[in-house]
Amino acid sequence: MHAIRAFQCAGAVTLALMGVGESVAADAARGRDIAQRWCSECHVVAPGQSHGTDGVPTFAQIGRSERFDEGSLSAFLAAPPHSRMPNLSLTRSEIADLAAYIKAKQP
Ligand code: HEC
């Protein structure tokens, strides 16, 4: 009896932890929404998009880059090295979602 109780209890804790994990885990679908809202004015963020601004790398190109990851994206967005790129104030989780989206699109 005792053992079963403890087991059920552990199960509930695990579920609760999983719920928490989900809300902070990077979400590529949310990243796509953010990209379309904030980045698509200049970047081609998805294959179907007809055009961005000339000379701006597409998200497919960025995602293929060896040096691209969540860390480099957040460093870049925190202080865009070129003035042509605006300083967008995104939260850490938004940046994680974007990075997941940019990475996930690659074959
Ligand atoms: C107003 C236009 C504009 C918007 C909006 C914009 N970007 Fe950019 N971005 C640029 C330009 C232009 C470059 C090319 C480098 C430069 O000149 O700054 C660039 C470069 C980048 C790079 C670096 C590519 C590399 O390999 O060096 C990343 C990453 C990036 N953008 C991500 C984003 C994300 C994510 C968003 C949306 C949250 C976004 N950008 C929104 C104009 C924009």
PDB file of C-alpha atoms and ligand atoms in Angstrom:
ATOM      1  CA  MET A   1       0.000   0.000   0.000  1.00  0.00           C
ATOM      2  CA  HIS A   2       2.684   2.397   1.030  1.00  0.00           C
ATOM      3  CA  ALA A   3       4.766   1.644  -2.025  1.00  0.00           C
ATOM      4  CA  ILE A   4       1.867   2.350  -4.370  1.00  0.00           C
ATOM      5  CA  ARG A   5       1.159   5.643  -2.701  1.00  0.00           C
ATOM      6  CA  ALA A   6       4.765   6.720  -3.040  1.00  0.00           C
ATOM      7  CA  PHE A   7       4.731   5.747  -6.679  1.00  0.00           C
ATOM      8  CA  GLN A   8       1.629   7.798  -7.440  1.00  0.00           C
ATOM      9  CA  CYS A   9       3.164  10.687  -5.638  1.00  0.00           C
ATOM     10  CA  ALA A  10       6.357  10.479  -7.691  1.00  0.00           C
ATOM     11  CA  GLY A  11       4.250  10.366 -10.824  1.00  0.00           C
ATOM     12  CA  ALA A  12       2.486  13.576  -9.948  1.00  0.00           C
ATOM     13  CA  VAL A  13       5.771  15.319  -9.232  1.00  0.00           C
ATOM     14  CA  THR A  14       7.186  14.136 -12.532  1.00  0.00           C
ATOM     15  CA  LEU A  15       4.179  15.458 -14.419  1.00  0.00           C
ATOM     16  CA  ALA A  16       4.423  18.781 -12.666  1.00  0.00           C
ATOM     17  CA  LEU A  17       8.109  19.042 -13.554  1.00  0.00           C
ATOM     18  CA  MET A  18       7.402  18.158 -17.149  1.00  0.00           C
ATOM     19  CA  GLY A  19       4.813  20.922 -17.280  1.00  0.00           C
ATOM     20  CA  VAL A  20       7.366  23.432 -16.059  1.00  0.00           C
ATOM     21  CA  GLY A  21       9.936  22.145 -18.515  1.00  0.00           C
ATOM     22  CA  GLU A  22       7.548  22.601 -21.383  1.00  0.00           C
ATOM     23  CA  SER A  23       6.879  26.229 -20.698  1.00  0.00           C
ATOM     24  CA  VAL A  24      10.578  27.142 -20.799  1.00  0.00           C
ATOM     25  CA  ALA A  25      11.705  24.728 -23.529  1.00  0.00           C
ATOM     26  CA  ALA A  26      12.425  26.285 -26.894  1.00  0.00           C
ATOM     27  CA  ASP A  27       9.463  26.064 -29.209  1.00  0.00           C
ATOM     28  CA  ALA A  28      10.152  26.301 -32.918  1.00  0.00           C
ATOM     29  CA  ALA A  29       6.513  27.003 -33.775  1.00  0.00           C
ATOM     30  CA  ARG A  30       6.501  29.994 -31.482  1.00  0.00           C
ATOM     31  CA  GLY A  31       9.841  30.991 -32.981  1.00  0.00           C
ATOM     32  CA  ARG A  32       8.247  31.033 -36.403  1.00  0.00           C
ATOM     33  CA  ASP A  33       5.519  33.395 -35.202  1.00  0.00           C
ATOM     34  CA  ILE A  34       8.095  35.715 -33.676  1.00  0.00           C
ATOM     35  CA  ALA A  35      10.199  35.576 -36.834  1.00  0.00           C
ATOM     36  CA  GLN A  36       7.240  36.416 -39.005  1.00  0.00           C
ATOM     37  CA  ARG A  37       6.260  39.285 -36.817  1.00  0.00           C
ATOM     38  CA  TRP A  38       9.665  40.835 -36.104  1.00  0.00           C
ATOM     39  CA  CYS A  39      12.146  39.613 -38.652  1.00  0.00           C
ATOM     40  CA  SER A  40      10.323  39.056 -41.935  1.00  0.00           C
ATOM     41  CA  GLU A  41      10.365  42.720 -42.868  1.00  0.00           C
ATOM     42  CA  CYS A  42      14.048  42.278 -43.742  1.00  0.00           C
ATOM     43  CA  HIS A  43      14.850  38.555 -43.616  1.00  0.00           C
ATOM     44  CA  VAL A  44      13.279  35.792 -45.630  1.00  0.00           C
ATOM     45  CA  VAL A  45      12.258  33.716 -42.612  1.00  0.00           C
ATOM     46  CA  ALA A  46      10.383  30.874 -44.332  1.00  0.00           C
ATOM     47  CA  PRO A  47      10.666  29.156 -47.703  1.00  0.00           C
ATOM     48  CA  GLY A  48       7.349  30.516 -48.952  1.00  0.00           C
ATOM     49  CA  GLN A  49       8.174  34.168 -48.348  1.00  0.00           C
ATOM     50  CA  SER A  50       8.654  36.030 -51.600  1.00  0.00           C
ATOM     51  CA  HIS A  51      11.220  38.612 -50.574  1.00  0.00           C
ATOM     52  CA  GLY A  52      12.990  40.325 -47.733  1.00  0.00           C
ATOM     53  CA  THR A  53      15.416  43.208 -48.054  1.00  0.00           C
ATOM     54  CA  ASP A  54      18.218  42.890 -50.587  1.00  0.00           C
ATOM     55  CA  GLY A  55      21.469  41.635 -49.133  1.00  0.00           C
ATOM     56  CA  VAL A  56      19.984  40.415 -45.858  1.00  0.00           C
ATOM     57  CA  PRO A  57      20.765  36.746 -45.180  1.00  0.00           C
ATOM     58  CA  THR A  58      17.753  34.431 -45.163  1.00  0.00           C
ATOM     59  CA  PHE A  59      17.022  32.399 -42.047  1.00  0.00           C
ATOM     60  CA  ALA A  60      17.849  29.262 -44.031  1.00  0.00           C
ATOM     61  CA  GLN A  61      21.336  30.670 -44.699  1.00  0.00           C
ATOM     62  CA  ILE A  62      21.765  31.750 -41.093  1.00  0.00           C
ATOM     63  CA  GLY A  63      20.619  28.344 -39.813  1.00  0.00           C
ATOM     64  CA  ARG A  64      23.145  26.543 -41.998  1.00  0.00           C
ATOM     65  CA  SER A  65      26.004  28.530 -40.541  1.00  0.00           C
ATOM     66  CA  GLU A  66      28.368  26.520 -38.344  1.00  0.00           C
ATOM     67  CA  ARG A  67      28.640  29.279 -35.802  1.00  0.00           C
ATOM     68  CA  PHE A  68      24.887  29.750 -35.394  1.00  0.00           C
ATOM     69  CA  ASP A  69      23.325  28.632 -32.137  1.00  0.00           C
ATOM     70  CA  GLU A  70      21.184  30.016 -29.367  1.00  0.00           C
ATOM     71  CA  GLY A  71      24.171  31.661 -27.680  1.00  0.00           C
ATOM     72  CA  SER A  72      25.394  33.418 -30.787  1.00  0.00           C
ATOM     73  CA  LEU A  73      21.872  34.539 -31.651  1.00  0.00           C
ATOM     74  CA  SER A  74      21.254  36.060 -28.252  1.00  0.00           C
ATOM     75  CA  ALA A  75      24.661  37.752 -28.289  1.00  0.00           C
ATOM     76  CA  PHE A  76      23.955  39.084 -31.751  1.00  0.00           C
ATOM     77  CA  LEU A  77      20.449  40.307 -30.900  1.00  0.00           C
ATOM     78  CA  ALA A  78      21.597  41.904 -27.678  1.00  0.00           C
ATOM     79  CA  ALA A  79      24.057  44.059 -29.594  1.00  0.00           C
ATOM     80  CA  PRO A  80      23.668  43.916 -33.358  1.00  0.00           C
ATOM     81  CA  PRO A  81      27.124  44.718 -34.717  1.00  0.00           C
ATOM     82  CA  HIS A  82      25.779  46.456 -37.805  1.00  0.00           C
ATOM     83  CA  SER A  83      23.519  49.445 -37.701  1.00  0.00           C
ATOM     84  CA  ARG A  84      21.292  48.075 -40.443  1.00  0.00           C
ATOM     85  CA  MET A  85      19.911  45.561 -38.001  1.00  0.00           C
ATOM     86  CA  PRO A  86      17.617  47.088 -35.361  1.00  0.00           C
ATOM     87  CA  ASN A  87      18.000  46.351 -31.686  1.00  0.00           C
ATOM     88  CA  LEU A  88      14.902  44.334 -30.885  1.00  0.00           C
ATOM     89  CA  SER A  89      14.271  43.713 -27.217  1.00  0.00           C
ATOM     90  CA  LEU A  90      13.378  40.073 -27.080  1.00  0.00           C
ATOM     91  CA  THR A  91      13.182  37.910 -23.993  1.00  0.00           C
ATOM     92  CA  ARG A  92      15.479  34.941 -23.483  1.00  0.00           C
ATOM     93  CA  SER A  93      12.673  32.542 -24.193  1.00  0.00           C
ATOM     94  CA  GLU A  94      11.740  34.364 -27.397  1.00  0.00           C
ATOM     95  CA  ILE A  95      15.372  34.138 -28.497  1.00  0.00           C
ATOM     96  CA  ALA A  96      15.467  30.432 -27.626  1.00  0.00           C
ATOM     97  CA  ASP A  97      12.306  29.897 -29.692  1.00  0.00           C
ATOM     98  CA  LEU A  98      13.774  31.805 -32.616  1.00  0.00           C
ATOM     99  CA  ALA A  99      17.018  29.853 -32.464  1.00  0.00           C
ATOM    100  CA  ALA A 100      15.060  26.583 -32.389  1.00  0.00           C
ATOM    101  CA  TYR A 101      13.042  27.710 -35.394  1.00  0.00           C
ATOM    102  CA  ILE A 102      16.053  28.888 -37.405  1.00  0.00           C
ATOM    103  CA  LYS A 103      17.889  25.635 -36.681  1.00  0.00           C
ATOM    104  CA  ALA A 104      14.892  23.385 -37.208  1.00  0.00           C
ATOM    105  CA  LYS A 105      14.187  24.533 -40.743  1.00  0.00           C
ATOM    106  CA  GLN A 106      17.440  23.020 -41.976  1.00  0.00           C
ATOM    107  CA  PRO A 107      17.375  19.624 -43.672  1.00  0.00           C
TER     108      PRO A 107
HETATM  109  C1  HEC B   1      15.260  46.265 -40.301  1.00  0.00           C
HETATM  110  C2  HEC B   1      15.742  45.065 -40.913  1.00  0.00           C
HETATM  111  C3  HEC B   1      15.995  43.825 -40.062  1.00  0.00           C
HETATM  112  C4  HEC B   1      15.136  43.224 -39.161  1.00  0.00           C
HETATM  113  C5  HEC B   1      13.743  43.650 -38.765  1.00  0.00           C
HETATM  114  C6  HEC B   1      15.846  42.054 -38.659  1.00  0.00           C
HETATM  115  N1  HEC B   1      17.095  41.966 -39.230  1.00  0.00           N
HETATM  116 FE1  HEC B   1      18.513  40.505 -38.888  1.00  0.00          FE
HETATM  117  N2  HEC B   1      19.782  41.424 -40.164  1.00  0.00           N
HETATM  118  C7  HEC B   1      19.493  42.554 -40.919  1.00  0.00           C
HETATM  119  C8  HEC B   1      20.626  42.858 -41.760  1.00  0.00           C
HETATM  120  C9  HEC B   1      20.702  44.016 -42.729  1.00  0.00           C
HETATM  121  C10 HEC B   1      21.603  41.868 -41.495  1.00  0.00           C
HETATM  122  C11 HEC B   1      22.978  41.705 -42.148  1.00  0.00           C
HETATM  123  C12 HEC B   1      24.056  42.115 -41.221  1.00  0.00           C
HETATM  124  C13 HEC B   1      23.957  43.561 -40.927  1.00  0.00           C
HETATM  125  O1  HEC B   1      24.268  44.362 -41.815  1.00  0.00           O
HETATM  126  O2  HEC B   1      23.582  43.919 -39.791  1.00  0.00           O
HETATM  127  C14 HEC B   1      21.038  40.997 -40.475  1.00  0.00           C
HETATM  128  C15 HEC B   1      21.709  39.916 -39.923  1.00  0.00           C
HETATM  129  C16 HEC B   1      21.176  39.030 -39.012  1.00  0.00           C
HETATM  130  C17 HEC B   1      21.885  37.914 -38.418  1.00  0.00           C
HETATM  131  C18 HEC B   1      23.362  37.588 -38.582  1.00  0.00           C
HETATM  132  C19 HEC B   1      23.653  36.724 -39.742  1.00  0.00           C
HETATM  133  C20 HEC B   1      25.122  36.387 -39.739  1.00  0.00           C
HETATM  134  O3  HEC B   1      25.416  35.255 -40.082  1.00  0.00           O
HETATM  135  O4  HEC B   1      25.929  37.246 -39.383  1.00  0.00           O
HETATM  136  C21 HEC B   1      21.026  37.275 -37.588  1.00  0.00           C
HETATM  137  C22 HEC B   1      21.295  36.044 -36.729  1.00  0.00           C
HETATM  138  C23 HEC B   1      19.769  37.995 -37.665  1.00  0.00           C
HETATM  139  N3  HEC B   1      19.890  39.051 -38.523  1.00  0.00           N
HETATM  140  C24 HEC B   1      18.631  37.635 -36.978  1.00  0.00           C
HETATM  141  C25 HEC B   1      17.467  38.394 -36.942  1.00  0.00           C
HETATM  142  C26 HEC B   1      16.302  38.046 -36.166  1.00  0.00           C
HETATM  143  C27 HEC B   1      16.177  36.798 -35.302  1.00  0.00           C
HETATM  144  C28 HEC B   1      15.379  39.036 -36.377  1.00  0.00           C
HETATM  145  C29 HEC B   1      13.976  39.155 -35.765  1.00  0.00           C
HETATM  146  C30 HEC B   1      13.907  39.054 -34.322  1.00  0.00           C
HETATM  147  C31 HEC B   1      15.957  40.010 -37.285  1.00  0.00           C
HETATM  148  N4  HEC B   1      17.219  39.573 -37.610  1.00  0.00           N
HETATM  149  C32 HEC B   1      15.316  41.160 -37.725  1.00  0.00           C
HETATM  150  C33 HEC B   1      18.323  43.280 -40.903  1.00  0.00           C
HETATM  151  C34 HEC B   1      17.220  43.027 -40.109  1.00  0.00           C
END
